[in-house]
């Protein structure tokens, strides 16, 4: 039975929901790294929890903007996978695993090709393993686009999309006002540091669309995406990038079971990310909660040791078919007795 989400009294604020998990992280489980060489000469790193065995389920975790295995939600999801006794792997976006990627290009909200490559590699080496995925924030938008663009060709059995900016233009605008600008400033500074490193790399300087002075002026996502993200990744401009990459356009085309979770008070979002019934495929289950912030969803504990709604919900949805099989097996065994 699906557990209902309700925040404790001390975590009703969307900013408490968003910031507290970042401060009080669970201990990171032991992982080992696999470097994956890409066809274009670049690389991405995969961080594995446990040794995958062919035939056993594999959970792919796709982090958000400037996230990685250290992200609070990735740590908790790895621990939950360990509890569920399934292999899990964090798919890092280019340049997010602690080492700069080799090319001038980076990653973006609509970049499904790297995820597609990871999934195809997993299916090649573990042909009998069912593949599941959960994507958070930017990673959730990528996952929604992958599911909708690949449709029946998706290599995933089931997927969960959490706090995804499904309408990129509206979300970029949202981050330009009020307290949300704090999050924008924090993330833009990280993106600027990465771009500055590339501008200072001799082999890449000439390929960069801006110089150091121009980079300092890009203090909003809209400006950064227009002057850096769009030209580096083959878009004609920021509006072209936002329109082609927004996950909202793909939800109605999804043909594999997919759960989408949003909080109405998410400080990164507006109501533009809430799909109408006409925008949802019958294979998409949509959950909109009044509270939860951005990738928060604290539902108990104490401020210094919060408990969360997401992990149980994600695992229960992803393994629903396995749970049904287990229940049927248990009933059959009982009837025999």
Short mmCIF file of C-alpha atoms in Angstrom, two decimals:
data_model
loop_
_atom_site.label_atom_id
_atom_site.label_comp_id
_atom_site.label_asym_id
_atom_site.label_seq_id
_atom_site.Cartn_x
_atom_site.Cartn_y
_atom_site.Cartn_z
CA UNK A 1 0.00 0.00 0.00
CA UNK A 2 1.30 3.47 -0.91
CA UNK A 3 2.45 5.51 2.07
CA UNK A 4 1.04 9.04 2.21
CA UNK A 5 3.47 11.92 2.56
CA UNK A 6 3.13 14.51 5.30
CA UNK A 7 5.97 16.67 6.68
CA UNK A 8 6.58 17.13 10.42
CA UNK A 9 5.72 20.55 11.88
CA UNK A 10 9.34 21.70 11.87
CA UNK A 11 9.83 20.91 8.15
CA UNK A 12 6.84 22.65 6.57
CA UNK A 13 9.06 25.36 5.07
CA UNK A 14 10.24 24.53 1.53
CA UNK A 15 13.69 25.93 2.35
CA UNK A 16 14.04 23.69 5.41
CA UNK A 17 13.04 20.78 3.18
CA UNK A 18 15.61 21.77 0.55
CA UNK A 19 18.57 22.80 2.71
CA UNK A 20 18.43 20.49 5.74
CA UNK A 21 19.11 17.23 3.83
CA UNK A 22 22.16 18.94 2.30
CA UNK A 23 23.52 19.70 5.78
CA UNK A 24 22.68 16.45 7.61
CA UNK A 25 23.72 13.75 5.15
CA UNK A 26 23.71 10.05 5.92
CA UNK A 27 27.07 8.27 5.80
CA UNK A 28 28.06 7.39 2.26
CA UNK A 29 28.12 3.64 1.61
CA UNK A 30 31.24 2.09 0.09
CA UNK A 31 31.28 2.26 -3.71
CA UNK A 32 33.78 1.43 -6.41
CA UNK A 33 34.36 3.41 -9.58
CA UNK A 34 34.21 2.26 -13.19
CA UNK A 35 35.38 4.62 -15.90
CA UNK A 36 33.32 4.49 -19.06
CA UNK A 37 34.97 5.71 -22.25
CA UNK A 38 32.54 7.43 -24.61
CA UNK A 39 32.48 7.20 -28.42
CA UNK A 40 33.42 10.90 -28.80
CA UNK A 41 36.66 10.52 -26.79
CA UNK A 42 35.26 11.79 -23.50
CA UNK A 43 34.41 9.76 -20.40
CA UNK A 44 31.92 9.46 -17.59
CA UNK A 45 32.34 7.65 -14.28
CA UNK A 46 29.99 5.11 -12.78
CA UNK A 47 30.04 4.52 -9.01
CA UNK A 48 28.82 1.03 -8.11
CA UNK A 49 27.31 -0.24 -4.90
CA UNK A 50 27.96 -3.96 -4.73
CA UNK A 51 28.89 -6.36 -7.50
CA UNK A 52 26.17 -6.73 -10.11
CA UNK A 53 25.26 -10.27 -11.15
CA UNK A 54 23.60 -11.01 -14.47
CA UNK A 55 19.90 -11.63 -13.89
CA UNK A 56 19.63 -9.50 -10.76
CA UNK A 57 18.01 -6.04 -10.83
CA UNK A 58 20.23 -2.97 -11.31
CA UNK A 59 19.18 0.49 -10.18
CA UNK A 60 20.67 3.45 -12.08
CA UNK A 61 20.80 6.73 -10.09
CA UNK A 62 20.96 9.94 -12.13
CA UNK A 63 21.98 12.99 -10.10
CA UNK A 64 20.98 16.63 -10.51
CA UNK A 65 22.86 19.77 -11.55
CA UNK A 66 26.41 19.62 -10.17
CA UNK A 67 25.53 16.57 -8.07
CA UNK A 68 27.40 13.27 -7.72
CA UNK A 69 27.62 10.21 -5.48
CA UNK A 70 28.12 12.56 -2.52
CA UNK A 71 24.69 14.17 -3.02
CA UNK A 72 22.41 13.54 -0.04
CA UNK A 73 19.68 11.87 -2.13
CA UNK A 74 22.20 9.62 -3.93
CA UNK A 75 23.68 8.45 -0.63
CA UNK A 76 20.26 7.62 0.78
CA UNK A 77 19.18 5.84 -2.39
CA UNK A 78 22.33 3.72 -2.37
CA UNK A 79 21.62 2.72 1.22
CA UNK A 80 18.02 1.84 0.34
CA UNK A 81 19.22 -0.27 -2.59
CA UNK A 82 21.60 -2.07 -0.25
CA UNK A 83 18.70 -2.76 2.11
CA UNK A 84 16.63 -4.07 -0.82
CA UNK A 85 19.60 -6.25 -1.85
CA UNK A 86 19.85 -4.91 -5.39
CA UNK A 87 22.88 -3.56 -7.22
CA UNK A 88 22.94 0.19 -7.76
CA UNK A 89 25.11 2.48 -9.84
CA UNK A 90 25.40 6.28 -9.91
CA UNK A 91 25.61 7.56 -13.48
CA UNK A 92 27.68 10.76 -13.34
CA UNK A 93 27.14 13.51 -15.86
CA UNK A 94 30.31 14.64 -17.65
CA UNK A 95 32.70 16.45 -15.33
CA UNK A 96 30.71 15.71 -12.16
CA UNK A 97 32.74 12.85 -10.68
CA UNK A 98 35.55 15.02 -9.33
CA UNK A 99 37.65 15.19 -12.50
CA UNK A 100 37.09 17.58 -15.44
CA UNK A 101 35.84 15.93 -18.60
CA UNK A 102 38.13 16.13 -21.62
CA UNK A 103 36.00 18.03 -24.11
CA UNK A 104 34.79 21.63 -24.24
CA UNK A 105 31.19 20.41 -24.05
CA UNK A 106 29.71 19.39 -20.71
CA UNK A 107 26.20 18.13 -19.88
CA UNK A 108 22.74 19.64 -19.95
CA UNK A 109 19.10 19.07 -19.00
CA UNK A 110 18.16 17.32 -22.23
CA UNK A 111 21.30 15.24 -22.76
CA UNK A 112 19.90 11.72 -23.12
CA UNK A 113 22.76 10.30 -25.19
CA UNK A 114 25.14 9.66 -22.29
CA UNK A 115 22.39 7.99 -20.27
CA UNK A 116 21.45 5.94 -23.32
CA UNK A 117 25.06 4.82 -23.65
CA UNK A 118 25.28 3.79 -19.99
CA UNK A 119 22.06 1.81 -20.22
CA UNK A 120 23.14 0.08 -23.42
CA UNK A 121 26.45 -0.90 -21.79
CA UNK A 122 24.62 -2.28 -18.75
CA UNK A 123 22.27 -4.26 -20.99
CA UNK A 124 25.27 -5.59 -22.95
CA UNK A 125 27.14 -6.84 -19.87
CA UNK A 126 24.05 -7.84 -17.86
CA UNK A 127 21.57 -8.94 -20.57
CA UNK A 128 19.22 -10.73 -18.17
CA UNK A 129 19.14 -8.03 -15.48
CA UNK A 130 16.06 -5.79 -15.30
CA UNK A 131 17.17 -2.16 -15.32
CA UNK A 132 15.48 0.52 -13.20
CA UNK A 133 16.32 4.20 -12.86
CA UNK A 134 15.65 7.17 -10.63
CA UNK A 135 16.52 10.70 -11.73
CA UNK A 136 16.64 13.77 -9.49
CA UNK A 137 16.11 17.38 -10.59
CA UNK A 138 18.10 17.88 -13.83
CA UNK A 139 18.70 14.12 -13.89
CA UNK A 140 14.95 13.61 -13.59
CA UNK A 141 14.33 15.83 -16.61
CA UNK A 142 16.91 13.82 -18.58
CA UNK A 143 15.20 10.59 -17.52
CA UNK A 144 11.72 11.87 -18.48
CA UNK A 145 13.03 12.87 -21.91
CA UNK A 146 14.74 9.49 -22.34
CA UNK A 147 11.57 7.59 -21.45
CA UNK A 148 9.42 9.69 -23.78
CA UNK A 149 11.81 9.74 -26.72
CA UNK A 150 12.70 6.03 -26.56
CA UNK A 151 9.18 4.83 -25.73
CA UNK A 152 9.07 1.02 -26.19
CA UNK A 153 12.80 1.02 -26.96
CA UNK A 154 13.59 2.25 -23.44
CA UNK A 155 15.91 -0.24 -21.77
CA UNK A 156 14.28 0.46 -18.41
CA UNK A 157 11.56 -1.65 -16.86
CA UNK A 158 10.43 1.20 -14.61
CA UNK A 159 11.60 4.72 -13.76
CA UNK A 160 11.05 7.43 -11.14
CA UNK A 161 11.45 11.16 -11.81
CA UNK A 162 11.90 13.39 -8.72
CA UNK A 163 11.66 17.21 -8.55
CA UNK A 164 12.38 17.61 -12.26
CA UNK A 165 12.33 21.07 -13.93
CA UNK A 166 10.08 19.78 -16.70
CA UNK A 167 9.53 23.29 -18.11
CA UNK A 168 13.05 24.74 -18.16
CA UNK A 169 12.25 28.35 -19.13
CA UNK A 170 9.76 28.79 -16.28
CA UNK A 171 12.15 27.24 -13.75
CA UNK A 172 15.01 29.49 -14.86
CA UNK A 173 12.75 32.51 -14.38
CA UNK A 174 11.65 31.27 -10.93
CA UNK A 175 15.25 31.19 -9.72
CA UNK A 176 15.68 34.89 -10.49
CA UNK A 177 13.39 36.05 -7.67
CA UNK A 178 13.09 35.92 -3.89
CA UNK A 179 15.02 33.48 -1.73
CA UNK A 180 15.37 31.17 -4.75
CA UNK A 181 18.19 33.42 -5.97
CA UNK A 182 20.34 31.91 -3.18
CA UNK A 183 20.16 28.52 -4.89
CA UNK A 184 20.86 30.07 -8.27
CA UNK A 185 23.92 31.92 -6.97
CA UNK A 186 25.32 28.76 -5.35
CA UNK A 187 24.94 26.65 -8.50
CA UNK A 188 26.05 29.35 -10.96
CA UNK A 189 29.31 29.81 -9.04
CA UNK A 190 30.04 26.10 -9.36
CA UNK A 191 29.29 26.16 -13.09
CA UNK A 192 31.47 29.24 -13.55
CA UNK A 193 34.40 27.57 -11.79
CA UNK A 194 34.18 24.62 -14.16
CA UNK A 195 33.97 26.82 -17.23
CA UNK A 196 36.89 28.98 -16.03
CA UNK A 197 39.02 25.85 -15.73
CA UNK A 198 38.20 24.97 -19.34
CA UNK A 199 38.90 28.51 -20.55
CA UNK A 200 42.31 28.21 -18.85
CA UNK A 201 43.03 24.83 -20.48
CA UNK A 202 45.20 25.46 -23.54
CA UNK A 203 43.62 22.76 -25.71
CA UNK A 204 40.10 24.03 -24.99
CA UNK A 205 40.43 27.83 -24.85
CA UNK A 206 39.71 28.41 -28.54
CA UNK A 207 36.62 26.17 -28.42
CA UNK A 208 34.96 28.04 -25.55
CA UNK A 209 32.13 30.41 -26.64
CA UNK A 210 33.09 33.10 -24.07
CA UNK A 211 36.15 34.56 -22.33
CA UNK A 212 36.87 35.07 -18.60
CA UNK A 213 35.43 38.57 -18.48
CA UNK A 214 32.19 37.52 -20.15
CA UNK A 215 31.87 34.47 -17.88
CA UNK A 216 31.80 36.67 -14.77
CA UNK A 217 28.75 38.51 -16.13
CA UNK A 218 26.63 35.34 -16.43
CA UNK A 219 24.85 35.52 -13.07
CA UNK A 220 21.55 33.81 -14.00
CA UNK A 221 20.74 30.43 -15.48
CA UNK A 222 19.08 32.14 -18.44
CA UNK A 223 22.26 34.03 -19.30
CA UNK A 224 24.55 31.07 -18.62
CA UNK A 225 22.41 28.75 -20.74
CA UNK A 226 22.24 31.30 -23.55
CA UNK A 227 25.98 32.06 -23.70
CA UNK A 228 27.46 28.71 -22.62
CA UNK A 229 25.10 25.71 -22.50
CA UNK A 230 23.30 26.37 -25.80
CA UNK A 231 26.34 27.06 -28.05
CA UNK A 232 28.45 24.31 -26.51
CA UNK A 233 25.77 21.70 -27.18
CA UNK A 234 24.53 22.65 -30.63
CA UNK A 235 21.45 24.76 -29.84
CA UNK A 236 20.75 28.06 -31.62
CA UNK A 237 20.14 29.84 -28.33
CA UNK A 238 18.65 29.53 -24.87
CA UNK A 239 15.03 29.33 -26.07
CA UNK A 240 15.89 26.57 -28.54
CA UNK A 241 17.67 24.70 -25.74
CA UNK A 242 14.80 25.09 -23.27
CA UNK A 243 12.14 24.11 -25.80
CA UNK A 244 13.92 20.99 -27.08
CA UNK A 245 15.15 19.79 -23.67
CA UNK A 246 12.12 20.27 -21.40
CA UNK A 247 10.84 16.92 -20.17
CA UNK A 248 7.20 18.09 -20.22
CA UNK A 249 7.10 17.59 -23.99
CA UNK A 250 7.87 13.89 -23.60
CA UNK A 251 5.56 12.73 -20.78
CA UNK A 252 2.65 11.87 -23.07
CA UNK A 253 4.85 9.56 -25.18
CA UNK A 254 6.12 7.35 -22.32
CA UNK A 255 5.19 3.68 -22.69
CA UNK A 256 7.05 2.13 -19.73
CA UNK A 257 5.80 2.55 -16.11
CA UNK A 258 7.13 5.88 -14.81
CA UNK A 259 6.42 7.71 -11.56
CA UNK A 260 6.82 11.52 -11.46
CA UNK A 261 6.99 13.24 -8.05
CA UNK A 262 6.78 16.99 -7.44
CA UNK A 263 6.25 19.28 -4.46
CA UNK A 264 4.03 22.30 -5.08
CA UNK A 265 6.25 24.43 -2.81
CA UNK A 266 9.50 23.54 -4.64
CA UNK A 267 11.59 26.76 -4.67
CA UNK A 268 13.11 25.75 -8.02
CA UNK A 269 9.76 25.38 -9.76
CA UNK A 270 6.50 27.06 -10.75
CA UNK A 271 3.10 25.52 -11.52
CA UNK A 272 4.28 25.30 -15.14
CA UNK A 273 6.00 22.01 -14.25
CA UNK A 274 2.67 20.45 -13.22
CA UNK A 275 1.37 18.45 -16.19
CA UNK A 276 -2.29 18.38 -17.17
CA UNK A 277 -4.02 15.04 -17.71
CA UNK A 278 -3.67 15.50 -21.46
CA UNK A 279 0.10 15.77 -21.07
CA UNK A 280 0.40 12.45 -19.26
CA UNK A 281 0.68 9.04 -20.85
CA UNK A 282 -1.44 6.30 -19.22
CA UNK A 283 1.90 4.77 -18.19
CA UNK A 284 2.84 7.81 -16.08
CA UNK A 285 1.78 7.98 -12.45
CA UNK A 286 1.91 11.56 -11.22
CA UNK A 287 2.27 12.58 -7.56
CA UNK A 288 1.95 16.23 -6.59
CA UNK A 289 2.49 16.97 -2.88
CA UNK A 290 1.69 20.26 -1.19
CA UNK A 291 5.01 20.21 0.67
CA UNK A 292 8.45 18.73 0.11
CA UNK A 293 10.70 21.48 -1.25
CA UNK A 294 13.32 20.53 -3.84
CA UNK A 295 14.36 16.87 -3.48
CA UNK A 296 13.46 17.10 0.21
CA UNK A 297 10.33 15.25 1.32
CA UNK A 298 11.33 15.00 4.97
CA UNK A 299 8.55 13.09 6.73
CA UNK A 300 9.81 12.56 10.28
CA UNK A 301 12.71 12.35 12.68
CA UNK A 302 14.35 15.50 13.97
CA UNK A 303 16.15 18.41 12.25
CA UNK A 304 19.56 16.88 13.01
CA UNK A 305 18.40 13.38 12.00
CA UNK A 306 15.56 13.66 9.47
CA UNK A 307 13.66 10.75 7.95
CA UNK A 308 12.47 10.77 4.36
CA UNK A 309 9.52 9.75 2.21
CA UNK A 310 11.30 9.28 -1.10
CA UNK A 311 13.43 6.17 -0.73
CA UNK A 312 10.67 3.75 0.34
CA UNK A 313 8.32 5.16 -2.28
CA UNK A 314 10.91 4.84 -5.04
CA UNK A 315 11.90 1.27 -4.21
CA UNK A 316 8.29 0.15 -3.82
CA UNK A 317 7.36 1.58 -7.21
CA UNK A 318 10.41 0.26 -9.04
CA UNK A 319 10.15 -3.23 -7.61
CA UNK A 320 6.34 -3.42 -7.82
CA UNK A 321 6.43 -6.25 -10.37
CA UNK A 322 8.94 -8.21 -8.29
CA UNK A 323 6.84 -7.64 -5.16
CA UNK A 324 3.75 -8.96 -6.98
CA UNK A 325 5.65 -12.06 -8.07
CA UNK A 326 6.85 -12.57 -4.50
CA UNK A 327 3.31 -12.17 -3.16
CA UNK A 328 1.96 -14.65 -5.71
CA UNK A 329 4.72 -17.12 -4.82
CA UNK A 330 3.94 -16.75 -1.10
CA UNK A 331 0.19 -17.33 -1.67
CA UNK A 332 0.90 -20.38 -3.83
CA UNK A 333 3.26 -21.83 -1.22
CA UNK A 334 0.68 -21.27 1.53
CA UNK A 335 -2.07 -22.97 -0.50
CA UNK A 336 0.17 -26.01 -1.01
CA UNK A 337 0.65 -26.32 2.73
#
